[in-house]
Short mmCIF file of C-alpha atoms in Angstrom, two decimals:
data_model
loop_
_atom_site.label_atom_id
_atom_site.label_comp_id
_atom_site.label_asym_id
_atom_site.label_seq_id
_atom_site.Cartn_x
_atom_site.Cartn_y
_atom_site.Cartn_z
CA MET I 156 12.85 -10.62 -15.54
CA ASN I 157 10.66 -12.45 -17.47
CA ARG I 158 9.33 -11.45 -21.22
CA THR I 159 6.58 -9.41 -19.42
CA ASP I 160 8.38 -7.46 -17.04
CA ILE I 161 10.53 -6.74 -19.58
CA LEU I 162 7.92 -5.26 -21.80
CA LEU I 163 6.52 -3.30 -19.20
CA LYS I 164 10.15 -1.86 -18.43
CA GLN I 165 10.23 -0.57 -22.03
CA ALA I 166 6.78 0.32 -22.08
CA LYS I 167 7.67 2.95 -19.37
CA GLN I 168 10.72 4.25 -21.18
CA ARG I 169 9.63 4.76 -24.50
CA VAL I 170 6.87 4.61 -27.37
CA LEU I 171 6.87 0.96 -28.64
CA ILE I 172 6.48 0.46 -32.37
CA LEU I 173 4.54 -2.22 -33.79
CA ASP I 174 4.34 -3.64 -36.92
CA GLY I 175 2.58 -2.64 -40.24
CA ALA I 176 0.03 -4.55 -42.63
CA MET I 177 0.56 -8.22 -43.14
CA GLY I 178 -1.93 -8.27 -46.17
CA THR I 179 -0.50 -5.29 -47.99
CA MET I 180 3.24 -7.27 -47.55
CA ILE I 181 1.69 -10.50 -48.84
CA GLN I 182 0.18 -9.00 -51.91
CA ARG I 183 3.82 -8.29 -52.93
CA TYR I 184 4.48 -11.75 -53.14
CA LYS I 185 1.64 -12.41 -55.89
CA LEU I 186 0.94 -15.85 -54.85
CA ALA I 187 -1.07 -18.59 -56.79
CA GLU I 188 -3.69 -20.92 -55.42
CA GLU I 189 -0.75 -23.72 -54.94
CA ASP I 190 1.10 -21.27 -52.71
CA PHE I 191 -1.98 -21.44 -49.94
CA ARG I 192 -1.76 -25.10 -50.39
CA THR I 193 -0.13 -27.73 -48.32
CA ALA I 194 0.62 -31.35 -49.01
CA ASP I 195 -2.28 -32.37 -47.00
CA LEU I 196 -4.63 -29.66 -48.86
CA ALA I 197 -3.83 -30.74 -52.26
CA ASP I 198 -7.05 -31.86 -53.06
CA HIS I 199 -9.30 -29.50 -50.94
CA PRO I 200 -12.45 -28.97 -52.83
CA LYS I 201 -12.57 -25.03 -51.81
CA ALA I 202 -10.02 -22.36 -53.24
CA LEU I 203 -7.86 -21.54 -50.93
CA LYS I 204 -6.42 -18.28 -52.38
CA GLY I 205 -6.67 -15.40 -50.10
CA ASN I 206 -6.74 -17.43 -46.96
CA ASN I 207 -3.30 -15.20 -45.61
CA ASP I 208 -3.45 -17.05 -42.24
CA LEU I 209 -2.60 -20.47 -44.25
CA LEU I 210 0.21 -19.49 -45.42
CA SER I 211 1.94 -19.93 -42.22
CA LEU I 212 1.77 -23.64 -42.74
CA SER I 213 2.14 -23.67 -46.76
CA ARG I 214 4.71 -20.76 -47.00
CA PRO I 215 6.25 -19.94 -43.57
CA ASP I 216 9.22 -18.48 -45.41
CA VAL I 217 6.86 -15.53 -46.76
CA ILE I 218 5.55 -14.79 -43.44
CA LYS I 219 9.00 -15.07 -41.60
CA ALA I 220 10.42 -12.79 -44.14
CA ILE I 221 7.81 -9.91 -43.64
CA HIS I 222 7.82 -10.52 -39.64
CA ALA I 223 11.96 -9.95 -40.24
CA ALA I 224 11.41 -6.83 -42.73
CA TYR I 225 9.38 -5.22 -39.77
CA LEU I 226 11.62 -6.09 -37.19
CA GLU I 227 14.30 -4.80 -39.30
CA VAL I 228 13.12 -1.02 -39.54
CA GLY I 229 12.71 -1.05 -35.48
CA ALA I 230 9.18 -2.57 -34.95
CA ASP I 231 9.21 -4.02 -31.20
CA ILE I 232 6.27 -5.81 -31.60
CA ILE I 233 5.10 -8.03 -34.35
CA GLU I 234 1.63 -9.81 -34.72
CA THR I 235 0.97 -13.29 -35.50
CA ASN I 236 -0.38 -13.92 -39.10
CA THR I 237 -3.86 -15.21 -37.46
CA PHE I 238 -6.15 -12.17 -38.12
CA SER I 239 -8.89 -15.00 -39.29
CA GLY I 240 -7.31 -18.06 -37.36
CA THR I 241 -10.92 -18.62 -35.46
CA THR I 242 -12.69 -22.11 -36.67
CA ILE I 243 -15.80 -19.21 -37.20
CA ALA I 244 -13.54 -17.53 -39.86
CA GLN I 245 -11.81 -20.87 -41.44
CA ALA I 246 -15.23 -22.24 -42.11
CA ASP I 247 -15.62 -20.04 -45.05
CA TYR I 248 -12.78 -22.26 -46.29
CA GLY I 249 -13.40 -25.59 -45.03
CA LEU I 250 -10.76 -25.17 -42.72
CA GLU I 251 -12.22 -25.41 -38.79
CA HIS I 252 -9.86 -28.20 -38.14
CA LEU I 253 -6.91 -26.29 -38.53
CA ALA I 254 -7.64 -23.45 -36.57
CA TYR I 255 -5.26 -24.43 -33.56
CA GLN I 256 -2.40 -25.37 -35.83
CA ILE I 257 -2.48 -22.18 -37.69
CA ASN I 258 -2.29 -20.25 -34.58
CA TYR I 259 0.42 -22.56 -33.12
CA GLU I 260 2.63 -22.48 -36.14
CA SER I 261 2.24 -18.57 -36.60
CA ALA I 262 3.20 -17.66 -33.07
CA LYS I 263 5.98 -20.40 -33.42
CA ILE I 264 7.15 -18.37 -36.71
CA ALA I 265 6.84 -14.96 -35.15
CA LYS I 266 8.90 -15.55 -31.80
CA GLU I 267 11.38 -17.35 -33.87
CA VAL I 268 12.10 -14.22 -35.62
CA ALA I 269 11.64 -11.53 -32.59
CA LEU I 270 13.86 -13.87 -30.75
CA GLU I 271 16.39 -13.58 -33.63
CA TYR I 272 16.46 -9.64 -33.32
CA SER I 273 16.38 -9.45 -29.99
CA ALA I 274 19.87 -11.04 -29.80
CA LYS I 275 20.81 -8.78 -32.33
CA THR I 276 19.57 -5.85 -30.44
CA PRO I 277 19.74 -6.67 -26.79
CA ASN I 278 18.92 -3.17 -25.52
CA GLN I 279 15.85 -3.52 -27.97
CA PRO I 280 13.66 -6.80 -26.87
CA ARG I 281 11.62 -7.60 -29.45
CA PHE I 282 7.86 -9.34 -28.68
CA VAL I 283 5.27 -11.50 -30.32
CA ALA I 284 1.48 -10.51 -30.14
CA GLY I 285 -0.78 -12.86 -30.85
CA ALA I 286 -3.44 -11.61 -33.48
CA VAL I 287 -6.72 -12.23 -32.33
CA GLY I 288 -9.33 -10.54 -35.35
CA PRO I 289 -12.85 -9.81 -34.88
CA THR I 290 -14.11 -13.11 -36.73
CA ASN I 291 -16.53 -12.35 -39.94
CA ARG I 292 -19.59 -12.68 -37.77
CA THR I 293 -21.05 -10.14 -35.46
CA ALA I 294 -23.00 -11.07 -31.73
CA SER I 295 -25.14 -7.88 -31.93
CA ILE I 296 -26.42 -6.97 -35.38
CA SER I 297 -28.54 -9.16 -37.42
CA PRO I 298 -27.08 -10.00 -40.60
CA ASP I 299 -30.79 -10.34 -42.28
CA VAL I 300 -32.45 -6.88 -42.70
CA ASN I 301 -35.53 -8.77 -42.37
CA ASP I 302 -35.30 -10.25 -39.29
CA PRO I 303 -33.53 -7.78 -36.81
CA GLY I 304 -33.70 -10.44 -34.09
CA TYR I 305 -31.89 -12.93 -35.79
CA ARG I 306 -28.03 -13.58 -34.76
CA ALA I 307 -25.20 -15.26 -37.04
CA VAL I 308 -23.23 -16.31 -34.24
CA THR I 309 -23.72 -16.67 -30.40
CA PHE I 310 -21.57 -15.47 -27.56
CA ASP I 311 -20.84 -19.11 -26.40
CA GLN I 312 -19.83 -20.11 -29.83
CA LEU I 313 -17.38 -17.20 -30.29
CA ALA I 314 -16.06 -17.60 -26.97
CA GLU I 315 -15.50 -21.21 -27.80
CA ALA I 316 -13.58 -20.22 -30.69
CA TYR I 317 -11.70 -17.79 -29.45
CA LYS I 318 -10.66 -19.77 -26.49
CA GLU I 319 -8.85 -22.31 -29.27
CA GLN I 320 -7.13 -19.89 -30.87
CA VAL I 321 -5.74 -18.21 -27.67
CA GLU I 322 -4.68 -21.49 -26.51
CA GLY I 323 -2.76 -21.90 -30.01
CA LEU I 324 -1.36 -18.44 -29.73
CA LEU I 325 0.11 -19.18 -26.07
CA ASP I 326 1.42 -22.39 -27.25
CA GLY I 327 3.37 -21.01 -30.03
CA GLY I 328 5.21 -18.41 -27.58
CA SER I 329 3.34 -15.44 -27.91
CA ASP I 330 4.50 -12.59 -25.43
CA ILE I 331 1.04 -10.59 -25.48
CA ILE I 332 -2.67 -11.24 -26.77
CA LEU I 333 -3.80 -8.79 -28.94
CA VAL I 334 -7.65 -8.47 -29.60
CA GLU I 335 -8.02 -6.22 -32.26
CA THR I 336 -10.09 -4.39 -35.34
CA ILE I 337 -13.01 -4.51 -32.89
CA PHE I 338 -16.24 -3.59 -34.59
CA ASP I 339 -18.66 -5.19 -32.09
CA THR I 340 -17.76 -5.10 -28.42
CA LEU I 341 -19.99 -7.91 -27.80
CA ASN I 342 -17.48 -10.26 -29.66
CA ALA I 343 -14.44 -8.69 -27.61
CA LYS I 344 -15.98 -9.32 -24.60
CA ALA I 345 -16.49 -12.98 -25.68
CA ALA I 346 -12.91 -12.74 -26.15
CA ILE I 347 -11.85 -11.53 -23.67
CA TYR I 348 -14.18 -14.23 -21.51
CA ALA I 349 -12.31 -16.81 -23.36
CA ILE I 350 -8.77 -15.27 -22.25
CA GLN I 351 -9.93 -15.16 -18.71
CA ASP I 352 -10.95 -18.97 -19.00
CA VAL I 353 -7.98 -19.75 -20.87
CA PHE I 354 -5.51 -17.99 -18.08
CA GLU I 355 -7.51 -19.20 -15.12
CA SER I 356 -7.01 -22.84 -16.44
CA ARG I 357 -3.20 -21.71 -17.16
CA GLY I 358 -2.76 -20.65 -13.45
CA LEU I 359 -2.02 -17.34 -15.34
CA PRO I 360 -2.73 -13.99 -13.71
CA LEU I 361 -4.66 -11.46 -15.41
CA ASP I 362 -2.82 -8.45 -14.39
CA PRO I 363 0.25 -8.33 -16.34
CA VAL I 364 1.98 -6.41 -13.44
CA ASP I 365 1.49 -9.97 -11.44
CA GLY I 366 3.67 -11.64 -14.43
CA GLY I 367 0.76 -12.38 -16.40
CA ILE I 368 0.60 -12.24 -20.17
CA PRO I 369 -0.12 -8.47 -21.21
CA VAL I 370 -3.55 -8.17 -23.15
CA MET I 371 -4.18 -5.37 -25.79
CA ILE I 372 -7.77 -4.35 -26.96
CA SER I 373 -7.62 -2.37 -30.00
CA GLY I 374 -11.34 -1.05 -31.36
CA THR I 375 -12.12 0.17 -35.02
CA ILE I 376 -14.27 3.32 -35.52
CA THR I 377 -15.90 2.81 -39.02
CA ASP I 378 -16.83 6.24 -40.25
CA ALA I 379 -17.04 9.86 -39.10
CA SER I 380 -19.71 9.26 -36.55
CA GLY I 381 -17.17 8.33 -34.52
CA ARG I 382 -18.89 4.84 -33.67
CA THR I 383 -18.00 1.22 -33.98
CA LEU I 384 -19.84 -1.14 -36.22
CA SER I 385 -22.47 -1.85 -33.16
CA GLY I 386 -23.04 1.70 -32.38
CA GLN I 387 -20.46 2.52 -29.12
CA THR I 388 -18.76 5.70 -29.11
CA THR I 389 -15.12 5.42 -27.90
CA GLU I 390 -15.67 6.21 -24.46
CA ALA I 391 -18.45 3.76 -24.12
CA PHE I 392 -16.14 1.02 -25.85
CA LEU I 393 -13.41 1.73 -23.41
CA ILE I 394 -15.92 1.59 -20.61
CA SER I 395 -17.22 -1.81 -21.97
CA VAL I 396 -14.04 -3.33 -21.54
CA SER I 397 -12.38 -1.81 -18.79
CA HIS I 398 -13.49 -4.68 -16.23
CA ILE I 399 -10.02 -6.62 -16.82
CA PRO I 400 -6.44 -5.28 -16.36
CA LEU I 401 -5.55 -4.30 -19.90
CA PHE I 402 -2.10 -3.77 -20.95
CA SER I 403 -3.44 -1.31 -23.57
CA ILE I 404 -6.51 0.22 -25.11
CA GLY I 405 -6.43 1.63 -28.70
CA LEU I 406 -7.82 2.20 -32.26
CA ASN I 407 -6.95 0.41 -35.54
CA CYS I 408 -7.75 0.34 -39.40
CA ALA I 409 -10.91 2.17 -41.06
CA LEU I 410 -9.45 5.54 -40.98
CA GLY I 411 -6.10 6.86 -41.03
CA ALA I 412 -4.04 8.96 -38.72
CA LYS I 413 -5.78 12.24 -39.12
CA GLU I 414 -9.27 11.02 -39.00
CA LEU I 415 -8.19 8.87 -35.93
CA ARG I 416 -6.93 11.73 -33.95
CA PRO I 417 -10.48 12.86 -31.96
CA TYR I 418 -11.02 9.83 -30.92
CA LEU I 419 -7.52 8.87 -29.97
CA LYS I 420 -8.07 11.89 -27.69
CA VAL I 421 -10.89 10.46 -25.92
CA LEU I 422 -8.83 7.09 -25.05
CA ALA I 423 -5.92 9.12 -23.86
CA ASP I 424 -8.01 11.44 -21.69
CA HIS I 425 -9.85 8.41 -19.97
CA ALA I 426 -8.19 5.39 -20.19
CA PRO I 427 -6.77 4.00 -17.16
CA PHE I 428 -4.05 1.81 -19.19
CA TYR I 429 -1.59 2.20 -21.84
CA VAL I 430 -2.96 3.87 -25.20
CA SER I 431 -2.25 2.10 -28.75
CA ALA I 432 -3.06 3.31 -32.39
CA TYR I 433 -2.54 1.89 -35.55
CA PRO I 434 -4.39 3.67 -38.29
CA ASN I 435 -4.44 2.85 -42.03
CA ALA I 436 -1.96 4.61 -44.68
CA GLY I 437 -5.01 7.19 -45.10
CA LEU I 438 -8.18 6.58 -46.65
CA PRO I 439 -8.46 4.18 -49.35
CA ASN I 440 -9.14 5.17 -52.96
CA GLU I 441 -11.57 4.32 -55.22
CA PHE I 442 -10.10 1.04 -56.29
CA GLY I 443 -9.23 0.25 -52.62
CA GLN I 444 -5.67 1.22 -52.87
CA TYR I 445 -3.97 3.11 -50.02
CA ASP I 446 -2.17 6.25 -51.62
CA GLN I 447 -0.50 7.59 -48.73
CA ASP I 448 3.56 7.51 -48.19
CA ALA I 449 5.15 7.14 -45.11
CA GLN I 450 6.11 10.67 -44.75
CA GLU I 451 2.65 11.77 -45.22
CA MET I 452 1.58 9.36 -42.64
CA SER I 453 4.26 10.44 -40.32
CA ASP I 454 3.46 13.94 -40.42
CA GLN I 455 -0.08 13.35 -39.25
CA VAL I 456 1.09 10.94 -36.60
CA GLU I 457 3.55 13.75 -35.16
CA ASP I 458 0.09 15.22 -33.54
CA PHE I 459 -0.60 12.05 -31.27
CA LEU I 460 3.21 12.44 -30.44
CA LYS I 461 3.31 15.90 -29.49
CA GLU I 462 0.39 15.86 -27.44
CA GLY I 463 1.73 12.79 -25.56
CA MET I 464 -1.22 10.50 -26.62
CA ILE I 465 0.34 7.22 -27.42
CA ASN I 466 2.20 4.32 -26.10
CA VAL I 467 2.00 2.12 -28.83
CA LEU I 468 2.39 3.17 -32.64
CA GLY I 469 2.21 0.99 -35.52
CA GLY I 470 0.16 0.85 -39.11
CA CYS I 471 -2.53 -0.97 -40.51
CA CYS I 472 -3.97 -1.47 -43.88
CA GLY I 473 -1.83 -0.07 -46.54
CA THR I 474 1.23 0.36 -44.44
CA THR I 475 4.70 -1.12 -45.07
CA PRO I 476 8.33 -1.38 -43.48
CA ASP I 477 8.88 2.05 -44.97
CA HIS I 478 5.82 3.45 -42.81
CA ILE I 479 7.03 1.66 -39.67
CA ALA I 480 10.55 2.95 -40.37
CA ALA I 481 9.61 6.58 -40.46
CA LEU I 482 7.15 5.91 -37.35
CA ALA I 483 10.09 4.41 -35.43
CA ARG I 484 12.42 7.39 -36.27
CA LEU I 485 9.85 9.85 -35.05
CA ALA I 486 8.80 8.25 -31.92
CA SER I 487 12.35 8.14 -30.97
CA LYS I 488 11.93 11.74 -30.41
CA TYR I 489 9.05 11.64 -28.18
CA GLY I 490 8.14 10.25 -24.76
CA PRO I 491 5.38 7.95 -23.99
CA ARG I 492 1.91 9.08 -22.73
CA LYS I 493 2.10 9.08 -18.79
CA LEU I 494 -0.56 7.08 -16.69
CA GLU I 495 -1.05 9.35 -13.84
CA LEU I 496 -1.84 6.62 -11.33
CA LEU I 497 0.85 4.13 -11.30
CA SER I 498 0.36 1.63 -8.69
CA ASP I 499 3.40 0.84 -6.12
CA SER I 500 4.98 -1.96 -8.22
CA ASP I 501 4.68 0.34 -11.04
CA GLU I 502 6.92 3.31 -9.57
#
């Protein structure tokens, strides 16, 4: 069996556990500017502190340790350290030229640790999800209130940036491509277009059932209105990205588990794919910190599991290995959401 087949088999049997926040864990290391600089970037004119993706090149030991911490507590899937790994996002630091290398090395680091833990726990194989973030620009909304028709980025520019990112993630060994924290579905469509383009050029089938690399999509609901930043409801978001055979669709970030539940139910009721959720550790306090501990988050997430809504479960902002350990223990007591319509090859 190849790794996609193994993943599909695991997904039928149990709720898969995704890791928690990367940024939250990086903050614990209290890194300085020099930690973000490789030898080649010693004289780079822009400040680089805060460019967490760059740590895959400058401090791979830190990133490897964070991946290991999540795998140690039971994560089945770890995300690459590439949330801002596009030329568009790296342009803020003047590091567009490093985009491919960041993705390649990040995937390579994650795969190395995942294989290490797979060897330790043969009955629980571990997987790497190549993380594709939303970029810091939106294709649907003008950043200039005085010029509503203006766009800071085009669809083609996004697709080109995403294509380079996906190439690097696949070359580095990613088992899954995860397009996450989608606030603008047009950005997501550009990412999907790029994925299709890369898969076609490599002769990879789009459908994981046919042996392709699974694609996960995760949107973000930005407020209590239940809409993405670009104005779509959860069901509209689902319909907008359902034109390719996804492994899963879900929601992450912005809200805590309790606030996410009604929108997650929409996906659970209507999605022809597996459903994922990785909420924040509650809502941030006035200082932007997350106060929800592992037990409180676990208590709230249990409703998802009791109602059979989830296939992939993890944590976003503010979550730590303690949170993921609690979710893993909880999920082991429940079965995964069942897809009503299974293809013959899935039965």
